[in-house]
């Protein structure tokens, strides 16, 4: 798709998520970096995606691997320098690829100059008022100001030496900003403009639903049994009462950001990472005067089931039609178990993952792909001594390291072409990855990489031109099917083969299809012959 295409590119883009630390390492230190990405841009162009979203590469002590930003307007030396970011943006544009960067507005790093100043200042000072400092409860203020838990486990409050507490919905090294303080909005607008001036095409907004908290910072009403004490994954919710998420005032922030983006030439955009509870609350982030997109995590939370997939597609389209926004679809990202593994792992998990991906790529709107899914990578069982994810360390059980293992590009042993160094990168790679490397898969027509290339090519040819309409059929047994103009899509979530409609030609299939039967765990795109 040419960069000067008249339609807003983001309405039908395939976006590839680059997790910077694990994509490609140019200097051999075992951690991916910006020049590493730049060198691999031809790979992304040939894969057939339209854009890349790059996770945070800003100055950061890396306690949450970049989601703890100490300076929004500079590059961490681990990843390169500002000139490397400029080169990456320019080269990407030369290849016809758009660039989305992350913005992390909910919290800063504890090493941000503002937080350091807040710690040095007294309670009640303007420096503290940029964050959520409060006195504690209890006779001597020895108890946290409320009962909120951190998403990463444990209390959401940490006490400082003078006795006050500060709020952190994530790690203690990620203090939450107070978005009711106008200085905060100005700081983040400055960051947006800094990167827009450098040519980025858009932003992925981290924890977009978290910026404003209920002003009283009241206790969360928890279910009978104290669910905060129970084991829960990062994406599960505790109870129905959420004074910390999705407050109405957050939409004022996005109305402002809409105006900032509109100040710039070209189709600049922003996509919210908002883990909303319903498709309707997701839709509020993409009202015409707010953001262009919001991640739709419904599919990622659904089980392998034609009924559930049907409800996800129907619910998403129904919620977005009234606000006239393009949907987004996502099956994997750097926070969740890879979808091959979620669908059972092994050959079966891979067949299902490919089938779900093919169905997703046929839908209108944008599809977000996570690095390594085009290789069919599974979640890696990372040994405890190698855990790096702050959520894993706080909760004492496997976290997100398993989907963040550095990519295998070629060769037969670690680091599998990830970088020029020898030995293992920052998270060790498994010793059986020789057959899943990019180089190994590029040789084979039946590889998952070859399948993604073909599916993305077909998406441009048949799905993108089909416009916004989807004709979704009722689920038949374990079969999901829909049409988009001349394009027919059938996904068989069952175990037994089902007949394909007579007089159709297979355009692309997620696995082997013989004759007029569609095997279980397989999807196809068809058109009338
Ligand atoms: O993740 C947000 C996150 O943790 C979600 O689980 C969500 O906030 C939660 O379900 C509450 O609704 C983002 C990044 O993707 C992640 O990598 C970071 O660790 C995190 O923010 C903190 O910046």
Coordinates of C-alpha atoms and ligand atoms in Angstrom, one line a residue:
X1 CA 0.0 0.0 0.0
X2 CA 1.6 3.3 -1.0
X3 CA 2.2 5.9 1.6
X4 CA 0.2 8.3 -0.4
X5 CA -2.9 6.1 -0.5
X6 CA -5.9 8.3 -0.3
X7 CA -7.7 6.3 2.4
X8 CA -6.5 6.5 6.0
X9 CA -4.0 3.7 6.1
X10 CA -4.9 2.7 9.6
X11 CA -8.4 1.6 8.7
X12 CA -7.2 -1.6 7.0
X13 CA -3.6 -2.0 8.1
X14 CA -1.8 -5.2 9.1
X15 CA 0.4 -3.9 11.9
X16 CA 3.4 -5.9 13.2
X17 CA 4.3 -5.4 16.8
X18 CA 8.1 -5.2 17.4
X19 CA 9.1 -5.9 21.0
X20 CA 12.3 -4.0 20.8
X21 CA 14.4 -6.0 23.2
X22 CA 13.7 -9.2 21.4
X23 CA 13.5 -8.4 17.7
X24 CA 17.0 -8.0 16.4
X25 CA 20.3 -7.1 18.1
X26 CA 22.8 -5.1 16.1
X27 CA 25.6 -4.8 18.6
X28 CA 25.9 -8.2 20.1
X29 CA 24.9 -7.3 23.7
X30 CA 22.1 -9.8 23.6
X31 CA 19.3 -7.1 23.7
X32 CA 17.5 -6.0 20.5
X33 CA 17.9 -2.3 19.4
X34 CA 16.8 0.3 16.9
X35 CA 19.6 -0.4 14.3
X36 CA 18.6 -4.0 14.5
X37 CA 15.0 -3.2 13.5
X38 CA 16.2 -0.9 10.7
X39 CA 18.3 -3.7 9.3
X40 CA 15.4 -6.1 9.3
X41 CA 12.8 -3.7 7.6
X42 CA 13.1 -5.5 4.3
X43 CA 11.9 -8.6 6.1
X44 CA 8.8 -6.8 7.3
X45 CA 8.1 -5.3 3.9
X46 CA 8.4 -8.8 2.3
X47 CA 6.2 -10.3 4.9
X48 CA 3.5 -7.9 3.6
X49 CA 2.6 -5.8 6.6
X50 CA 1.7 -2.1 6.4
X51 CA 3.0 -0.8 9.6
X52 CA 5.1 -1.6 12.6
X53 CA 4.4 -0.7 16.2
X54 CA 7.6 -0.4 18.2
X55 CA 7.4 -1.0 22.0
X56 CA 9.1 1.7 24.2
X57 CA 12.7 2.5 23.4
X58 CA 13.0 5.7 25.5
X59 CA 15.4 6.4 28.4
X60 CA 14.5 3.9 31.0
X61 CA 16.0 1.8 33.8
X62 CA 14.2 -1.1 32.2
X63 CA 12.4 -2.4 35.4
X64 CA 9.4 -3.1 33.2
X65 CA 11.5 -3.3 30.0
X66 CA 10.8 0.2 28.8
X67 CA 7.3 0.7 30.2
X68 CA 9.0 2.7 32.9
X69 CA 10.0 5.9 31.1
X70 CA 12.6 8.2 32.6
X71 CA 12.6 10.6 29.6
X72 CA 9.9 10.6 27.0
X73 CA 12.0 12.5 24.5
X74 CA 15.2 10.5 24.2
X75 CA 16.4 7.0 23.3
X76 CA 17.9 4.7 25.9
X77 CA 21.6 4.0 25.1
X78 CA 20.7 0.3 25.3
X79 CA 18.7 0.8 22.0
X80 CA 20.8 3.4 20.3
X81 CA 20.4 7.2 20.0
X82 CA 17.9 9.7 18.6
X83 CA 19.6 9.6 15.2
X84 CA 18.9 5.8 15.1
X85 CA 15.2 6.5 15.7
X86 CA 15.2 9.1 12.9
X87 CA 16.9 6.7 10.6
X88 CA 14.5 3.9 11.4
X89 CA 11.5 6.1 10.7
X90 CA 13.0 7.4 7.4
X91 CA 13.9 3.9 6.2
X92 CA 10.6 2.5 7.2
X93 CA 8.8 5.2 5.1
X94 CA 11.1 4.4 2.2
X95 CA 9.9 0.8 2.4
X96 CA 6.3 1.9 2.5
X97 CA 5.9 1.0 6.1
X98 CA 4.2 3.3 8.7
X99 CA 5.6 3.6 12.2
X100 CA 3.6 3.6 15.4
X101 CA 5.5 4.2 18.7
X102 CA 4.4 3.5 22.2
X103 CA 3.4 6.3 24.6
X104 CA 3.2 5.5 28.3
X105 CA 1.1 8.3 30.0
X106 CA -0.2 6.5 33.0
X107 CA 3.0 6.4 34.9
X108 CA 6.7 7.4 34.7
X109 CA 9.7 5.6 35.9
X110 CA 10.8 6.3 39.5
X111 CA 13.9 7.7 37.8
X112 CA 12.1 10.4 35.9
X113 CA 13.2 13.8 37.0
X114 CA 9.7 14.6 38.2
X115 CA 9.6 11.7 40.5
X116 CA 13.0 12.3 41.8
X117 CA 12.0 15.9 42.5
X118 CA 8.8 14.7 44.2
X119 CA 10.8 12.4 46.5
X120 CA 13.1 15.3 47.4
X121 CA 10.2 17.7 48.1
X122 CA 7.9 17.8 51.1
X123 CA 4.4 16.5 51.4
X124 CA 1.9 18.9 49.9
X125 CA 4.5 20.4 47.5
X126 CA 3.8 21.1 43.8
X127 CA 6.4 18.4 43.0
X128 CA 4.4 15.7 44.8
X129 CA 1.2 17.0 43.2
X130 CA 2.2 15.6 39.8
X131 CA 1.8 12.1 41.3
X132 CA -0.7 10.5 43.6
X133 CA 1.0 10.9 47.0
X134 CA -1.4 10.4 50.0
X135 CA -1.1 10.0 53.8
X136 CA -1.7 6.5 55.0
X137 CA -4.5 5.1 57.1
X138 CA -4.1 3.7 60.6
X139 CA -3.1 5.5 63.8
X140 CA 0.3 6.4 62.4
X141 CA -0.4 6.3 58.7
X142 CA 1.1 2.9 58.6
X143 CA -1.6 1.4 56.3
X144 CA -1.9 2.1 52.6
X145 CA -4.4 4.9 51.7
X146 CA -6.8 2.4 50.1
X147 CA -7.1 -1.3 49.3
X148 CA -6.1 -1.3 45.7
X149 CA -3.8 -4.0 44.4
X150 CA -1.1 -3.6 41.8
X151 CA -1.8 -5.3 38.4
X152 CA 1.6 -7.0 39.0
X153 CA 0.5 -8.3 42.5
X154 CA 0.8 -6.9 46.0
X155 CA -0.4 -3.5 47.2
X156 CA -0.6 -0.6 44.7
X157 CA 1.0 1.8 47.3
X158 CA 4.6 2.2 48.4
X159 CA 5.6 4.3 51.4
X160 CA 8.4 6.9 51.3
X161 CA 10.7 7.7 54.2
X162 CA 8.6 10.8 55.4
X163 CA 5.6 8.5 55.8
X164 CA 3.5 9.4 52.7
X165 CA 2.5 6.7 50.2
X166 CA 2.5 6.9 46.4
X167 CA 0.2 5.0 44.0
X168 CA 1.5 2.6 41.4
X169 CA -1.0 0.5 39.6
X170 CA 2.0 -1.5 38.3
X171 CA 5.5 -1.9 39.7
X172 CA 6.8 0.2 42.6
X173 CA 9.2 1.7 40.0
X174 CA 6.2 3.0 38.0
X175 CA 4.5 5.8 40.0
X176 CA 1.1 6.8 38.6
X177 CA 0.9 10.4 37.4
X178 CA -2.0 12.6 38.6
X179 CA -3.9 13.5 35.4
X180 CA -6.0 16.0 37.3
X181 CA -2.9 18.2 37.4
X182 CA -2.6 20.3 34.2
X183 CA 1.2 20.0 34.2
X184 CA 0.8 16.3 33.4
X185 CA -1.3 16.8 30.3
X186 CA 1.3 19.4 29.1
X187 CA 4.2 17.0 29.6
X188 CA 2.6 14.3 27.5
X189 CA 1.4 16.6 24.8
X190 CA 5.0 17.7 24.5
X191 CA 6.1 14.1 24.1
X192 CA 3.5 13.5 21.4
X193 CA 4.6 16.5 19.5
X194 CA 8.3 15.6 19.9
X195 CA 7.7 12.3 18.1
X196 CA 5.2 13.6 15.6
X197 CA 7.7 16.2 14.6
X198 CA 10.2 13.4 14.0
X199 CA 7.7 11.8 11.6
X200 CA 6.0 9.0 13.4
X201 CA 2.6 8.0 12.0
X202 CA 0.9 7.1 15.3
X203 CA 0.9 6.0 18.9
X204 CA -0.1 3.0 20.8
X205 CA -1.3 4.3 24.2
X206 CA -0.2 2.2 27.1
X207 CA -2.9 1.5 29.8
X208 CA -5.1 4.1 28.0
X209 CA -8.0 3.4 30.4
X210 CA -6.1 4.0 33.5
X211 CA -5.0 7.7 33.4
X212 CA -7.8 9.0 35.6
X213 CA -8.8 7.4 38.9
X214 CA -12.0 8.2 40.8
X215 CA -11.0 11.4 42.5
X216 CA -11.8 10.2 46.1
X217 CA -9.4 7.3 45.6
X218 CA -11.9 5.3 47.6
X219 CA -11.6 1.6 48.4
X220 CA -12.4 -0.9 45.6
X221 CA -15.5 -3.0 46.6
X222 CA -14.1 -6.5 46.4
X223 CA -16.1 -9.7 46.0
X224 CA -16.9 -11.7 49.2
X225 CA -13.9 -13.9 49.1
X226 CA -10.9 -11.5 48.8
X227 CA -10.1 -12.1 45.2
X228 CA -7.0 -9.9 45.4
X229 CA -5.5 -12.7 47.4
X230 CA -6.2 -15.2 44.8
X231 CA -4.0 -16.2 41.9
X232 CA -5.1 -14.3 38.9
X233 CA -3.5 -13.5 35.6
X234 CA -2.7 -9.9 34.6
X235 CA -5.7 -9.6 32.3
X236 CA -8.3 -11.1 34.7
X237 CA -10.3 -8.6 36.7
X238 CA -11.0 -8.6 40.4
X239 CA -14.7 -7.9 41.0
X240 CA -16.9 -5.5 39.1
X241 CA -16.1 -2.3 40.9
X242 CA -13.1 -0.5 39.4
X243 CA -12.5 3.0 40.7
X244 CA -9.1 2.9 39.1
X245 CA -10.1 2.1 35.5
X246 CA -12.1 3.6 32.6
X247 CA -13.3 6.8 34.3
X248 CA -15.4 9.2 32.2
X249 CA -12.8 12.0 32.5
X250 CA -10.2 10.0 30.6
X251 CA -12.0 10.9 27.4
X252 CA -11.2 14.6 27.8
X253 CA -7.5 13.5 27.4
X254 CA -8.2 11.8 24.2
X255 CA -10.2 14.7 22.8
X256 CA -7.1 16.8 23.4
X257 CA -4.9 14.2 21.7
X258 CA -7.3 14.1 18.8
X259 CA -6.6 17.8 18.2
X260 CA -2.9 17.3 18.6
X261 CA -2.9 14.6 15.9
X262 CA -5.1 16.7 13.6
X263 CA -2.4 19.5 13.7
X264 CA -0.1 17.3 11.6
X265 CA -0.1 16.4 8.0
X266 CA -1.0 12.9 6.9
X267 CA -3.1 10.4 8.6
X268 CA -1.6 10.3 12.1
X269 CA -3.4 8.1 14.5
X270 CA -3.5 6.6 18.0
X271 CA -4.6 3.2 19.2
X272 CA -5.7 2.8 22.8
X273 CA -4.5 -0.1 24.9
X274 CA -7.7 -0.1 27.0
X275 CA -8.6 -3.3 28.7
X276 CA -12.3 -2.3 28.8
X277 CA -14.9 -4.7 30.1
X278 CA -17.3 -4.5 27.2
X279 CA -17.3 -3.8 23.5
X280 CA -19.4 -0.7 24.3
X281 CA -16.9 0.8 26.7
X282 CA -14.2 0.1 24.0
X283 CA -16.3 2.0 21.5
X284 CA -16.2 5.2 23.7
X285 CA -12.5 5.6 23.1
X286 CA -13.1 5.8 19.3
X287 CA -15.9 8.3 19.1
X288 CA -15.3 10.7 16.2
X289 CA -13.5 13.4 18.3
X290 CA -11.3 10.9 20.2
X291 CA -8.9 8.2 19.1
X292 CA -8.8 6.4 15.8
X293 CA -8.6 2.9 17.2
X294 CA -8.8 0.9 20.4
X295 CA -7.4 -2.6 20.8
X296 CA -10.2 -5.2 20.8
X297 CA -9.0 -7.8 23.2
X298 CA -12.1 -9.9 23.0
X299 CA -10.7 -12.5 20.6
X300 CA -7.6 -12.8 22.6
X301 CA -9.6 -13.7 25.7
X302 CA -11.9 -16.1 23.9
X303 CA -11.5 -19.8 23.9
X304 CA -11.2 -22.0 20.8
X305 CA -14.8 -22.1 19.9
X306 CA -16.9 -21.1 16.9
X307 CA -19.6 -19.8 19.2
X308 CA -17.2 -17.6 21.1
X309 CA -15.5 -16.3 17.9
X310 CA -18.9 -15.5 16.5
X311 CA -19.9 -13.5 19.5
X312 CA -16.6 -11.6 19.4
X313 CA -17.0 -10.6 15.8
X314 CA -20.7 -9.8 16.2
X315 CA -20.2 -7.9 19.5
X316 CA -17.3 -5.9 18.1
X317 CA -19.1 -4.9 14.9
X318 CA -22.3 -4.0 16.7
X319 CA -20.5 -1.8 19.2
X320 CA -18.4 0.1 16.6
X321 CA -21.0 0.7 14.0
X322 CA -22.8 3.5 15.9
X323 CA -19.5 5.4 16.4
X324 CA -18.4 4.6 12.8
X325 CA -15.0 3.4 13.8
X326 CA -12.8 0.7 12.1
X327 CA -12.4 -2.4 14.3
X328 CA -9.1 -3.9 15.4
X329 CA -8.3 -7.5 16.0
X330 CA -5.4 -9.1 17.9
X331 CA -4.6 -12.6 18.9
X332 CA -1.2 -12.2 20.6
X333 CA 1.0 -9.5 22.1
X334 CA 3.9 -9.2 24.6
X335 CA 1.6 -9.5 27.6
X336 CA -0.2 -12.7 27.0
X337 CA 0.5 -16.4 26.3
X338 CA 1.1 -16.9 22.6
X339 CA -2.0 -18.1 20.8
X340 CA -0.4 -21.4 19.5
X341 CA 0.0 -22.4 23.2
X342 CA -3.4 -21.0 24.3
X343 CA -5.0 -23.2 21.7
X344 CA -3.4 -26.3 23.0
X345 CA 0.2 -26.2 21.7
X346 CA 2.0 -28.6 19.4
X347 CA 0.7 -29.4 15.9
X348 CA -2.9 -28.9 17.0
X349 CA -2.3 -25.6 18.6
X350 CA -0.4 -24.4 15.6
X351 CA -3.1 -25.5 13.2
X352 CA -5.7 -23.7 15.3
X353 CA -3.6 -20.6 15.6
X354 CA -3.1 -20.4 11.8
X355 CA -6.8 -20.9 11.3
X356 CA -7.8 -18.2 13.7
X357 CA -5.3 -15.9 12.2
X358 CA -6.6 -16.5 8.7
X359 CA -10.2 -15.7 9.8
X360 CA -9.0 -12.6 11.6
X361 CA -7.1 -11.3 8.6
X362 CA -10.3 -11.5 6.5
X363 CA -12.1 -9.1 8.7
X364 CA -12.4 -5.3 8.0
X365 CA -10.3 -2.9 10.1
X366 CA -6.7 -3.4 11.3
X367 CA -5.1 -6.7 12.4
X368 CA -2.3 -6.5 14.9
X369 CA 0.3 -9.3 14.7
X370 CA 2.9 -9.9 17.3
X371 CA 6.5 -10.7 16.3
X372 CA 7.2 -14.4 16.1
X373 CA 3.6 -15.5 15.4
X374 CA 4.5 -15.6 11.8
X375 CA 7.0 -18.3 12.7
X376 CA 4.3 -20.2 14.7
X377 CA 6.3 -19.7 17.9
X378 CA 5.0 -21.3 21.1
X379 CA 5.2 -19.8 24.6
X380 CA 8.6 -20.8 26.0
X381 CA 8.8 -22.4 29.4
X382 CA 11.5 -20.0 30.8
X383 CA 13.3 -21.4 33.8
X384 CA 12.7 -19.4 37.0
X385 CA 16.3 -18.2 37.3
X386 CA 15.8 -16.4 34.0
X387 CA 12.6 -14.6 34.8
X388 CA 12.8 -10.9 34.2
X389 CA 9.2 -9.8 34.0
X390 CA 8.4 -7.6 37.1
X391 CA 5.0 -9.2 37.3
X392 CA 6.5 -12.7 37.5
X393 CA 8.9 -11.5 40.2
X394 CA 6.2 -9.8 42.2
X395 CA 3.8 -12.7 41.9
X396 CA 6.3 -15.5 42.2
X397 CA 5.0 -17.4 39.2
X398 CA 5.7 -17.5 35.5
X399 CA 4.8 -14.3 33.8
X400 CA 5.3 -12.7 30.4
X401 CA 8.9 -13.9 29.7
X402 CA 7.7 -16.9 27.7
X403 CA 6.3 -14.8 24.9
X404 CA 9.3 -12.4 24.9
X405 CA 12.1 -14.7 24.0
X406 CA 14.3 -13.2 21.2
X407 CA 13.4 -14.1 17.7
X408 CA 15.3 -16.9 15.8
X409 CA 16.5 -15.6 12.5
X410 CA 18.8 -18.4 11.3
X411 CA 21.5 -20.9 12.3
X412 CA 21.3 -24.0 14.5
X413 CA 22.0 -22.7 18.0
X414 CA 21.5 -19.7 20.2
X415 CA 21.4 -16.8 19.5
X416 CA 20.0 -18.1 16.2
X417 CA 21.0 -15.0 14.2
X418 CA 19.3 -12.7 16.7
X419 CA 22.6 -10.7 17.0
X420 CA 26.3 -11.0 16.3
X421 CA 27.1 -12.1 19.8
X422 CA 27.6 -15.6 20.9
X423 CA 25.6 -17.6 23.4
X424 CA 22.2 -16.8 24.9
X425 CA 20.5 -13.4 24.6
X426 CA 18.7 -11.7 27.5
X427 CA 16.1 -14.4 27.8
X428 CA 17.5 -17.8 26.8
X429 CA 16.2 -19.4 23.6
X430 CA 15.2 -23.0 23.5
X431 CA 17.7 -25.5 22.0
X432 CA 15.1 -26.9 19.6
X433 CA 14.5 -23.7 17.5
X434 CA 16.7 -24.6 14.5
X435 CA 13.7 -25.6 12.4
X436 CA 11.6 -22.6 13.2
X437 CA 14.1 -19.8 12.3
X438 CA 13.2 -17.3 9.6
X439 CA 15.9 -18.8 7.4
X440 CA 14.7 -22.4 7.8
X441 CA 11.1 -21.4 7.2
X442 CA 11.9 -19.3 4.2
X443 CA 13.0 -22.5 2.4
X444 CA 9.7 -24.3 2.9
X445 CA 6.4 -23.7 1.0
X446 CA 4.4 -25.3 3.8
X447 CA 6.0 -23.2 6.6
X448 CA 4.0 -20.9 8.9
X449 CA 6.1 -18.0 7.5
X450 CA 5.1 -18.9 3.9
X451 CA 1.5 -19.1 5.1
X452 CA 1.6 -15.6 6.7
X453 CA 3.1 -14.1 3.6
X454 CA 0.4 -15.7 1.4
X455 CA -2.4 -14.7 3.8
X456 CA -1.2 -11.1 4.0
X457 CA -0.9 -11.0 0.2
X458 CA -4.5 -12.3 -0.2
X459 CA -5.7 -9.9 2.4
X460 CA -4.5 -7.0 0.3
X461 CA -6.0 -8.5 -2.8
X462 CA -9.3 -9.8 -1.6
X463 CA -10.1 -8.5 1.9
X464 CA -9.0 -4.9 2.0
X465 CA -11.0 -3.9 -1.2
X466 CA -14.1 -5.6 0.2
X467 CA -15.0 -2.5 2.2
X468 CA -16.4 -2.4 5.8
X469 CA -19.3 -4.9 5.5
X470 CA -19.3 -8.4 7.0
X471 CA -22.2 -10.8 6.5
X472 CA -21.8 -13.1 9.5
X473 CA -23.7 -16.4 9.3
X474 CA -25.1 -18.2 12.3
X475 CA -22.7 -20.8 13.7
X476 CA -23.3 -24.2 12.3
X477 CA -22.1 -26.9 14.7
X478 CA -18.5 -25.9 15.2
X479 CA -18.2 -23.8 12.0
X480 CA -17.9 -20.1 11.8
X481 CA -18.5 -18.5 8.4
X482 CA -18.9 -15.0 7.0
X483 CA -18.8 -13.3 3.6
X484 CA -17.4 -10.0 2.5
X485 CA -18.7 -9.3 -1.0
X486 CA -17.3 -12.1 -3.2
X487 CA -15.0 -13.4 -0.4
X488 CA -16.3 -16.3 1.7
X489 CA -14.5 -17.3 4.9
X490 CA -15.0 -20.7 6.7
X491 CA -13.4 -21.7 9.9
X492 CA -13.9 -25.2 11.2
X493 CA -13.3 -25.3 15.0
X494 CA -14.5 -28.9 15.2
X495 CA -12.6 -32.2 14.8
X496 CA -14.4 -33.6 11.8
X497 CA -14.2 -32.4 8.2
X498 CA -17.1 -30.4 6.9
X499 CA -18.2 -29.9 3.3
X500 CA -17.2 -26.7 1.5
X501 CA -19.9 -24.9 -0.5
X502 CA -20.1 -26.2 -4.1
X503 CA -18.7 -24.2 -7.0
X504 CA -16.1 -22.4 -4.9
X505 CA -12.4 -22.0 -5.4
X506 CA -9.9 -21.9 -2.5
X507 CA -7.9 -18.7 -2.4
X508 CA -5.8 -19.5 0.7
X509 CA -6.0 -22.1 3.4
X510 CA -4.5 -22.3 6.9
X511 CA -3.6 -26.0 6.4
X512 CA -4.0 -28.8 3.9
X513 CA -7.4 -29.0 2.2
X514 CA -8.2 -31.9 -0.1
X515 CA -11.2 -32.1 -2.4
X516 CA -14.4 -30.4 -1.1
X517 CA -13.9 -31.1 2.6
X518 CA -12.5 -28.6 5.1
X519 CA -10.6 -30.6 7.9
X520 CA -11.0 -29.7 11.6
X521 CA -8.9 -26.8 13.0
X522 CA -8.6 -25.3 9.5
X523 CA -9.8 -22.1 7.8
X524 CA -10.2 -21.2 4.2
X525 CA -10.9 -18.2 2.0
X526 CA -13.1 -19.0 -1.0
X527 CA -14.7 -17.3 -3.9
X528 CA -17.3 -18.4 -6.4
X529 CA -15.5 -20.2 -9.2
Ligands
LIG1 O1 -0.2 -3.5 30.0 C1 -1.4 -3.1 30.6 C2 -1.9 -4.2 31.5 O2 -1.1 -4.6 32.3 C3 -3.2 -4.7 31.4 O3 -3.1 -6.0 32.0 C4 -4.3 -3.9 32.1 O4 -3.9 -2.7 32.5 C5 -5.0 -4.6 33.2 O5 -5.7 -5.7 32.7 C6 -6.1 -3.8 34.0 O6 -7.2 -3.6 33.2 C7 0.7 -2.4 29.5 C8 1.9 -3.0 28.8 O7 1.4 -3.6 27.6 C9 2.7 -3.9 29.7 O8 3.7 -4.5 29.0 C10 3.2 -3.0 30.8 O9 3.9 -3.9 31.7 C11 2.1 -2.3 31.5 O10 1.2 -1.7 30.6 C12 2.6 -1.2 32.4 O11 3.1 -0.2 31.6

